[in-house]
Short mmCIF file of C-alpha atoms in Angstrom, two decimals:
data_model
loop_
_atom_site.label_atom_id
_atom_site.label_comp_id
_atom_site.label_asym_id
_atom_site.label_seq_id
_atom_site.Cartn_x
_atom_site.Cartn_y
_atom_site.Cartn_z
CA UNK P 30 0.00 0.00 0.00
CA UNK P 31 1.69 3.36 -0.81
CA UNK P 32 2.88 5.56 1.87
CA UNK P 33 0.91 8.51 0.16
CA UNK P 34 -2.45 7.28 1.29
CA UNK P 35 -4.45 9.61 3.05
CA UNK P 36 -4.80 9.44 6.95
CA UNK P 37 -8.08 8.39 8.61
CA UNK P 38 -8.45 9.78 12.43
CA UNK P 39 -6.96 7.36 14.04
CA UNK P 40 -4.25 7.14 12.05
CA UNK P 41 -4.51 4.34 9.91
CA UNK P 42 -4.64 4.67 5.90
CA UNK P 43 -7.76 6.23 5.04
CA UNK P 44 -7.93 2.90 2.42
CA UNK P 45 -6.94 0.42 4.57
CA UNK P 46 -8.33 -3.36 3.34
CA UNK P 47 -9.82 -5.09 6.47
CA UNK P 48 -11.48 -7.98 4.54
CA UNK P 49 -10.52 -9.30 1.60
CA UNK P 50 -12.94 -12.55 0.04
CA UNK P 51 -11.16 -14.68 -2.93
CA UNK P 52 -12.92 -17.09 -4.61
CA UNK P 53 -14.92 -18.22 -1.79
CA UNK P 54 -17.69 -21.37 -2.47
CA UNK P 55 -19.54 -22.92 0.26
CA UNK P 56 -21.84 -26.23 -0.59
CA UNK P 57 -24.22 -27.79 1.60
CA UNK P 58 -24.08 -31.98 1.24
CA UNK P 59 -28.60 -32.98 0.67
CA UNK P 60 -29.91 -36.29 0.83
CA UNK P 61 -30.40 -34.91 -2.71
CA UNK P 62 -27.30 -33.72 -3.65
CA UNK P 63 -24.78 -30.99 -3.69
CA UNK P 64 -26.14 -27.65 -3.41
CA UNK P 65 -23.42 -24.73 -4.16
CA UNK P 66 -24.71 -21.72 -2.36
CA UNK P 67 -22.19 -19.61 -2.95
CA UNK P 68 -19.70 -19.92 -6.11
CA UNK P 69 -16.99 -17.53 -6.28
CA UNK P 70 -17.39 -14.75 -4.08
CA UNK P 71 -15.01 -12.05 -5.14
CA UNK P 72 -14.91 -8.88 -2.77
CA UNK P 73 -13.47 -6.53 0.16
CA UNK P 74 -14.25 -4.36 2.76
CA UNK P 75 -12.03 -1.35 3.60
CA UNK P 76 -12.17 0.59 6.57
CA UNK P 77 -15.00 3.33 6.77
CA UNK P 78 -16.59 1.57 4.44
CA UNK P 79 -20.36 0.65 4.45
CA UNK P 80 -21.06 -2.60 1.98
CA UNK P 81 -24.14 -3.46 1.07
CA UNK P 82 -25.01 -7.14 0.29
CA UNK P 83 -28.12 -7.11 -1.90
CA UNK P 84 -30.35 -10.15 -2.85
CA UNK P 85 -32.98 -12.26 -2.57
CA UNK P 86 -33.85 -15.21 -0.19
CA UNK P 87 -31.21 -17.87 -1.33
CA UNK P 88 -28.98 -16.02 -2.48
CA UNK P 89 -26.35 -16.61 -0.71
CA UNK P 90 -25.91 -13.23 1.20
CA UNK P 91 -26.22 -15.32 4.98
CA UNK P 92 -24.56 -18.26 4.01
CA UNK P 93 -21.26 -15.96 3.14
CA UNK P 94 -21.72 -13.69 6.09
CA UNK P 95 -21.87 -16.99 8.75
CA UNK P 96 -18.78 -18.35 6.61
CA UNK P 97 -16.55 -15.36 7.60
CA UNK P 98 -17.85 -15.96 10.99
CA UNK P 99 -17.03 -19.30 11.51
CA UNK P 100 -20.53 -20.05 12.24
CA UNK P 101 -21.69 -22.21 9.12
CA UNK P 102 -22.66 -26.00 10.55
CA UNK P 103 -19.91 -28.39 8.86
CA UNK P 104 -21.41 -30.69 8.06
CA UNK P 105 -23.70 -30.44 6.19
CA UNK P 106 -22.36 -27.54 4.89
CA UNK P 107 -18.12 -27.21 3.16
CA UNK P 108 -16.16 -25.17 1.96
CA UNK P 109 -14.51 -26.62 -0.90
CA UNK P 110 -12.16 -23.31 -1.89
CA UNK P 111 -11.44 -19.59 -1.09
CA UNK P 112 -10.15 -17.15 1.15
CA UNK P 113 -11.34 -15.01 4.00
CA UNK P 114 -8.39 -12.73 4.75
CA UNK P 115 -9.19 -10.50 7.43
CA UNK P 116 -6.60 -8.04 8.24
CA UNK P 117 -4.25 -10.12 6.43
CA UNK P 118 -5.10 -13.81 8.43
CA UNK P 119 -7.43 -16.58 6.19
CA UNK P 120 -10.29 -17.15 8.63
CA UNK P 121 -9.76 -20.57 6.93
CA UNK P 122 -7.22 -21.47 7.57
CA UNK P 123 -5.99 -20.18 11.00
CA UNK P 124 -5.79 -22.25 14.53
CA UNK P 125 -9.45 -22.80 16.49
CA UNK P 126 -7.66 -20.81 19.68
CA UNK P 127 -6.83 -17.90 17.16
CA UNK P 128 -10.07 -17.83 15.29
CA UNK P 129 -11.63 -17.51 18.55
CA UNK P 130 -9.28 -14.42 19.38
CA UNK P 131 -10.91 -12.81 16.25
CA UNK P 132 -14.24 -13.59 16.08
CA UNK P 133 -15.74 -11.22 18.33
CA UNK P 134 -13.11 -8.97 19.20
CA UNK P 135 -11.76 -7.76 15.27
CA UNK P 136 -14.79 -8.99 13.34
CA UNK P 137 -18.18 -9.22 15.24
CA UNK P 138 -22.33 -9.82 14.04
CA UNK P 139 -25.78 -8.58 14.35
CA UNK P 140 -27.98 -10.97 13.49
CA UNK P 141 -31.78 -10.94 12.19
CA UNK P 142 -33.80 -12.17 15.29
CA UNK P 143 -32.42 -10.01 19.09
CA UNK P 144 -34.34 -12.82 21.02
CA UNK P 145 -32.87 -15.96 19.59
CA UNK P 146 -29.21 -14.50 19.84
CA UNK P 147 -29.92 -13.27 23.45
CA UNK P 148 -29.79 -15.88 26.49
CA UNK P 149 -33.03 -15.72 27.88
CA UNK P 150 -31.63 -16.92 31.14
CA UNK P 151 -29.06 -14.30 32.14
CA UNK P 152 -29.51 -10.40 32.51
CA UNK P 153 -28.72 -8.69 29.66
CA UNK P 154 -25.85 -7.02 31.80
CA UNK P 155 -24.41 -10.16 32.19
CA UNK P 156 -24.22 -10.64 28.54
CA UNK P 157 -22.54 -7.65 27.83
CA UNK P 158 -20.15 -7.68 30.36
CA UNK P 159 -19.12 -11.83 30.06
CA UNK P 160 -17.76 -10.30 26.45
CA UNK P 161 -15.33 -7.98 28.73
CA UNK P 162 -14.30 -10.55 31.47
CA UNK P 163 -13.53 -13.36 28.94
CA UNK P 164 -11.76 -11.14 26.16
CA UNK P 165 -10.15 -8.27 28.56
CA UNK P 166 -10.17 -9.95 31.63
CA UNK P 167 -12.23 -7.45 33.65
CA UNK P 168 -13.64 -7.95 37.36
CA UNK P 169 -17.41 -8.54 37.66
CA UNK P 170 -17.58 -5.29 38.94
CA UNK P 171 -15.85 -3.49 36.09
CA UNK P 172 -17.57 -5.88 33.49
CA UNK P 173 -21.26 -4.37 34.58
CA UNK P 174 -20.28 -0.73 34.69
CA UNK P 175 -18.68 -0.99 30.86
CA UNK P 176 -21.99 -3.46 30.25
CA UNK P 177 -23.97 -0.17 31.59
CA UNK P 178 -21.93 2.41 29.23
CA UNK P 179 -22.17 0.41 26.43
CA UNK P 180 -25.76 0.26 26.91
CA UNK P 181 -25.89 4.10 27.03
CA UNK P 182 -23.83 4.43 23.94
CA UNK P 183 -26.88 2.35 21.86
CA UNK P 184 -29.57 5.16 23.71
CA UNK P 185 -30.94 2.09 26.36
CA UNK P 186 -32.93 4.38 28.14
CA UNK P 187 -32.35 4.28 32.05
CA UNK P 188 -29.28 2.11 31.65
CA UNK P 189 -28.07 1.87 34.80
CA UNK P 190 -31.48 0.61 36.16
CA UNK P 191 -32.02 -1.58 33.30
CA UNK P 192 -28.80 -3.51 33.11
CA UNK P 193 -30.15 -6.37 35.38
CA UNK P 194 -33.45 -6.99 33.18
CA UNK P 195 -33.52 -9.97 31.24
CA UNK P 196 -34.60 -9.95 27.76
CA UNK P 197 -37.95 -10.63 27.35
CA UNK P 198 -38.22 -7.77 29.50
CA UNK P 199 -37.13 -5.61 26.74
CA UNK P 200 -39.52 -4.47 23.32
CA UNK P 201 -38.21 -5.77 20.21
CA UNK P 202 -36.23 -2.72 19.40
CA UNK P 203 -34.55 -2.60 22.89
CA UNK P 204 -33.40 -6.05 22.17
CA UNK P 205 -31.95 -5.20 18.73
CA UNK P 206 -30.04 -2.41 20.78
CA UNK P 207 -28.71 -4.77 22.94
CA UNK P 208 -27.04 -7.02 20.50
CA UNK P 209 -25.67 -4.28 18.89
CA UNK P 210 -23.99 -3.05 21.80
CA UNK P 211 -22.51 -6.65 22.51
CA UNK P 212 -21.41 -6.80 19.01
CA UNK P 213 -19.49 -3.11 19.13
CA UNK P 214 -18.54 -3.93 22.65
CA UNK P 215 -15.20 -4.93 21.91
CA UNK P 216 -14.35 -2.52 19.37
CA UNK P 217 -14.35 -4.50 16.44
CA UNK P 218 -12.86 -2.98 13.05
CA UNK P 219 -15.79 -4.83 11.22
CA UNK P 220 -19.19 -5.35 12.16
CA UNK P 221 -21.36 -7.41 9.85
CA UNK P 222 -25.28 -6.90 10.37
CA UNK P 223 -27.58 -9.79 8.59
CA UNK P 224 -30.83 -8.51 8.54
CA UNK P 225 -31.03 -6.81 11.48
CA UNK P 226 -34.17 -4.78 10.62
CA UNK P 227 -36.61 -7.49 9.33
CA UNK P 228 -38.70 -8.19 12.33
CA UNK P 229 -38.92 -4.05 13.66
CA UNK P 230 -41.75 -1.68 12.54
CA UNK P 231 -40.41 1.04 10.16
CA UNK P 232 -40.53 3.75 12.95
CA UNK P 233 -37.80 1.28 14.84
CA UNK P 234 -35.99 0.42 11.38
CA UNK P 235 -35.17 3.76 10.87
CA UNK P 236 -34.13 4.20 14.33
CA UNK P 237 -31.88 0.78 14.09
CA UNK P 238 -30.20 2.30 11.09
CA UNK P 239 -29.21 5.27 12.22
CA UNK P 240 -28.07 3.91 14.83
CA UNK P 241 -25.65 1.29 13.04
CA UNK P 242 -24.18 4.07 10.37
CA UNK P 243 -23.70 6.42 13.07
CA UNK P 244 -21.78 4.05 15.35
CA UNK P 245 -20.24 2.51 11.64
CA UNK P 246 -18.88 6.28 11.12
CA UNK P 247 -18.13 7.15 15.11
CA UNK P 248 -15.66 4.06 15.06
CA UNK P 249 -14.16 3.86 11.36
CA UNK P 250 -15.20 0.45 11.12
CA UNK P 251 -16.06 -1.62 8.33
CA UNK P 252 -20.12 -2.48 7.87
CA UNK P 253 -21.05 -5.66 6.33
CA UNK P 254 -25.07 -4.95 5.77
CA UNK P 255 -27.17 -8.12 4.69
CA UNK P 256 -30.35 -7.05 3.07
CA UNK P 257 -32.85 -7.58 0.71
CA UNK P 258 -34.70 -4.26 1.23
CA UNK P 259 -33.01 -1.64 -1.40
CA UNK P 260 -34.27 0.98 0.54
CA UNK P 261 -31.81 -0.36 3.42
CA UNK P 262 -29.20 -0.34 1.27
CA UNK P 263 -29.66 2.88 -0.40
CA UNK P 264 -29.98 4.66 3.37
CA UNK P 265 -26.80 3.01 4.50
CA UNK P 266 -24.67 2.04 2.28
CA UNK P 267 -21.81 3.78 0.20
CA UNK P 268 -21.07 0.81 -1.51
CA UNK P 269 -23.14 -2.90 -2.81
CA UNK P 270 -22.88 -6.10 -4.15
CA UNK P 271 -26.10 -7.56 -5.53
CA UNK P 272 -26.09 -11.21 -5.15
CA UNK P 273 -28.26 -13.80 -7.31
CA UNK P 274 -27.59 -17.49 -7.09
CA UNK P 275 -24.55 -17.50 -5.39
CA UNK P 276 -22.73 -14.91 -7.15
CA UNK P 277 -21.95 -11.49 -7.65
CA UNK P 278 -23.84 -9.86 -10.29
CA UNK P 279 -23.12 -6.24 -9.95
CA UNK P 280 -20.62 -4.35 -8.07
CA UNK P 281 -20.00 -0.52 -7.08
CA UNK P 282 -21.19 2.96 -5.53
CA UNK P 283 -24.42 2.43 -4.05
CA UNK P 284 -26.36 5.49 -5.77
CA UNK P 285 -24.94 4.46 -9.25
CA UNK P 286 -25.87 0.61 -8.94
CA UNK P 287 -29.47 1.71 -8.01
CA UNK P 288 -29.96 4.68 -10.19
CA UNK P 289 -28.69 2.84 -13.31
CA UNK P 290 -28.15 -0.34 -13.05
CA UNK P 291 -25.96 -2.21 -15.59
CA UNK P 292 -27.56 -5.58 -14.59
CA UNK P 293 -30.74 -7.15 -15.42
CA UNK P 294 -30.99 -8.41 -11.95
CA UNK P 295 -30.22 -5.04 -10.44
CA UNK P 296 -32.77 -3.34 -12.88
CA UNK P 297 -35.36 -5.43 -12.01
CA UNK P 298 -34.75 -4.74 -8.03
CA UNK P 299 -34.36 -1.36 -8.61
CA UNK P 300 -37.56 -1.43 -10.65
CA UNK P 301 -39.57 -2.97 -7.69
CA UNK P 302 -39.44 0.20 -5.20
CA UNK P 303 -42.14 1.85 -4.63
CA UNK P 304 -42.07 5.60 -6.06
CA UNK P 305 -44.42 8.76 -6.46
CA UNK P 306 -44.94 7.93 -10.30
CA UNK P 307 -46.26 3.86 -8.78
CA UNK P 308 -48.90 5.44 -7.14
CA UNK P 309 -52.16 3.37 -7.55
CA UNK P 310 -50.37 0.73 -9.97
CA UNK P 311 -48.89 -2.86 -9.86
CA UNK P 312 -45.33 -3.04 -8.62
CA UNK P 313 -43.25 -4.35 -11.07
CA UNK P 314 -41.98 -7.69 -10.59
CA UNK P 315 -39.10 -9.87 -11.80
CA UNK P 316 -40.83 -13.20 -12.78
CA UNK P 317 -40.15 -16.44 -12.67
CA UNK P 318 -38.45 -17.90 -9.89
CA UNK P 319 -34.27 -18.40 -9.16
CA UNK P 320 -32.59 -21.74 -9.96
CA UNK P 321 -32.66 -24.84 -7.81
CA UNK P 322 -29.05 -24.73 -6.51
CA UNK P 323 -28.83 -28.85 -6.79
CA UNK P 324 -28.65 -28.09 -10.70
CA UNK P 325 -27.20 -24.84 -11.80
CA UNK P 326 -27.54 -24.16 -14.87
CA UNK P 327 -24.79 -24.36 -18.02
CA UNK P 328 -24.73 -20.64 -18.34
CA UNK P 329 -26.43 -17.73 -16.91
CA UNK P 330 -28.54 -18.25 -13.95
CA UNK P 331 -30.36 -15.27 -14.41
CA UNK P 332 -31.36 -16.72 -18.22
CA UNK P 333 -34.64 -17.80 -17.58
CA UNK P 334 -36.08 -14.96 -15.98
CA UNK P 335 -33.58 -12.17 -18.17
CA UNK P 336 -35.44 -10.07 -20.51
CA UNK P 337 -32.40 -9.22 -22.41
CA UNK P 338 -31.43 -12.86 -22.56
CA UNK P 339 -29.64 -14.48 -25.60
CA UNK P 340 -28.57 -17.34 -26.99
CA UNK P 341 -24.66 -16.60 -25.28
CA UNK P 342 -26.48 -16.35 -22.04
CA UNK P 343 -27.53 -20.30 -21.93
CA UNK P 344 -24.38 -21.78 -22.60
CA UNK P 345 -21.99 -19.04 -20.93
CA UNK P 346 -21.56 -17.64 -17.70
CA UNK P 347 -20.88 -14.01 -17.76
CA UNK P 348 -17.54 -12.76 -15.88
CA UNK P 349 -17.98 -9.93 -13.44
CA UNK P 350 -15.92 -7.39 -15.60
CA UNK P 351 -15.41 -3.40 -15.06
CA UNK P 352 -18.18 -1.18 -16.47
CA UNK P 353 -16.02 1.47 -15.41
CA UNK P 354 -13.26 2.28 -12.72
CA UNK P 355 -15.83 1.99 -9.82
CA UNK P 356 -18.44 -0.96 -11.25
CA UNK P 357 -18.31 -4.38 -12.37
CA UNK P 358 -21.29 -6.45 -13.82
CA UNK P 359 -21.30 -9.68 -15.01
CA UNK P 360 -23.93 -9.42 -18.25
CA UNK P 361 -23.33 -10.39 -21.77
CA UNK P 362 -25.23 -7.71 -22.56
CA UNK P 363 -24.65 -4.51 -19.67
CA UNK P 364 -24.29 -1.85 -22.44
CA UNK P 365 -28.07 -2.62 -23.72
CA UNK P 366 -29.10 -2.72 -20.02
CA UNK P 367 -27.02 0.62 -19.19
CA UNK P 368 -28.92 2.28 -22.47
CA UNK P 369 -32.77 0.97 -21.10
CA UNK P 370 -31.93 2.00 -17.28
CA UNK P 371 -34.49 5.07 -17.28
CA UNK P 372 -36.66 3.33 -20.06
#
């Protein structure tokens, strides 16, 4: 990395790589057959930067976000090739004892449902502040009052009175709060959030989001967001990958991959938001239905639903190549889909 890089606040280059994912494929072993449910994942996360991971259900956006977590269950599921290079170590490859250093402490996760990832058992307290004693070694004591601060620094109301409730004693909201305070508690340099609006009224989404982008921006860290809401992405998001079958379609600045879209994929999400001009009408939808990932197609797996489809697309699979400097798409035919992208 040159030495002319710019400086962030704390000092580090301003373009500093935290994450960097080669060629990653994860497969899940059926009773019939191999499903691949990710195939090739090509991208990177740099520091103060907000990534977007846009797709439908089964694409493949949770199954890569639990594989740089460690968390994927193996079996069923493998991981046949890639890397996950974070700061410079392969997740992958590294020593149990040292992947348990990381996870957590450099790279940490918000996931979809607060009450499934919270113990119902323990005070909520206690949850934040086990992260402290086990990783920092803190007293008890110590561990509650940075359990307490944290708990400020997400807007817990009443904190201090609060830190002994359990979670079912919290509104659904409050809870997401929580885990987003145990995920930042350790000061990770990259937070990856899966979802972590889905089950929250849109008063509370909005409130959720702020939330993350402001603490995302507070703490130069790296965001990982897992969505299929564009609307997400577009609020939060500087950058986004929009995933269909396992693999990166489209690539680049957030605005620019939703205002024009060089994919037929993208198009078609972009197409479904709801806007001034929609009032009263049909949404439009992309139809048919994504490929059964026991039997990928030969070439495109967009094909069958593609309105700018040709005969290329069914016996080739598109590379993800540079539409230019910031975007990548990977269409056989992205200058026809560039020239319709307002049509």
């Amino acid at each position: 990395m040159s030495t002319t890089n710019p400086q962030n606040r704390a000092g580090e280059p301003a373009d500093e790589v935290l994450l960097r994912v080669r060629d990653l494929e994860v497969e899940f072993n059926t009773s019939k057959g191999v499903a691949t449910a990710v195939n090739g994942m090509n991208f990177e996360v740099r520091r103060g930067q907000a990534l977007g991971i846009l797709g439908e259900s089964g694409s493949g956006k949770s199954v890569t976000a639990r594989a740089i977590m460690g968390i994927l269950d193996m079996p069923p599921a493998h991981i046949p090739r890639g890397e996950i290079l974070l700061e410079g170590e392969d997740l992958l490859t590294i020593t149990p004892r040292r992947h348990r250093q990381l996870v957590g402490s450099r790279v940490s996760m918000v996931f979809q449902d607060a009450l499934t990832a919270l113990n119902p058992v323990h005070p909520v307290g206690r949850q934040i502040g086990e992260l402290y004693r086990v990783h920092r070694g803190y007293s008890r004591r110590d561990a509650k009052a940075a359990a307490i601060k944290m708990m400020d620094k997400v807007r817990i109301p009443a904190a201090a009175s609060r830190v002994n409730d359990y979670p079912h004693q919290f509104s659904g909201g409050m809870r997401q709060r929580i885990v987003i305070a145990m995920a930042l508690a350790l000061d990770p340099v990259l937070l990856i959030a899966d979802e972590p609006t889905t089950a929250l009224d849109v008063t509370v989404q909005a409130q959720i989001l702020e939330l993350l982008k402001e603490q995302q921006e507070e703490r130069n860290m790296g965001l990982i967001l897992i969505t299929h809401d564009i609307s997400v992405v577009r609020e939060v998001t500087d950058q986004v990958a929009v995933m269909y079958a396992g693999r990166i379609v489209e690539h680049g600045p957030t605005a620019e991959v939703l205002s024009r879209p060089g994919h037929p994929y993208s198009r078609g999400l972009a197409a479904s938001i709801a806007g001034e001009e929609l009032k009263g009408h049909r949404l439009p939808a992309i139809p048919g239905t994504p490929p059964d990932l026991l039997n990928l197609p030969v070439g495109c797996s967009f094909a069958n639903r593609c309105p700018f489809g040709t005969a290329e697309c069914l016996t080739a699979i598109p590379a993800l190549e540079s539409i230019d400097e910031a975007r990548h798409s990977a269409c056989f035919q992205t200058r026809e889909v560039l020239a319709h992208a307002h049509a």
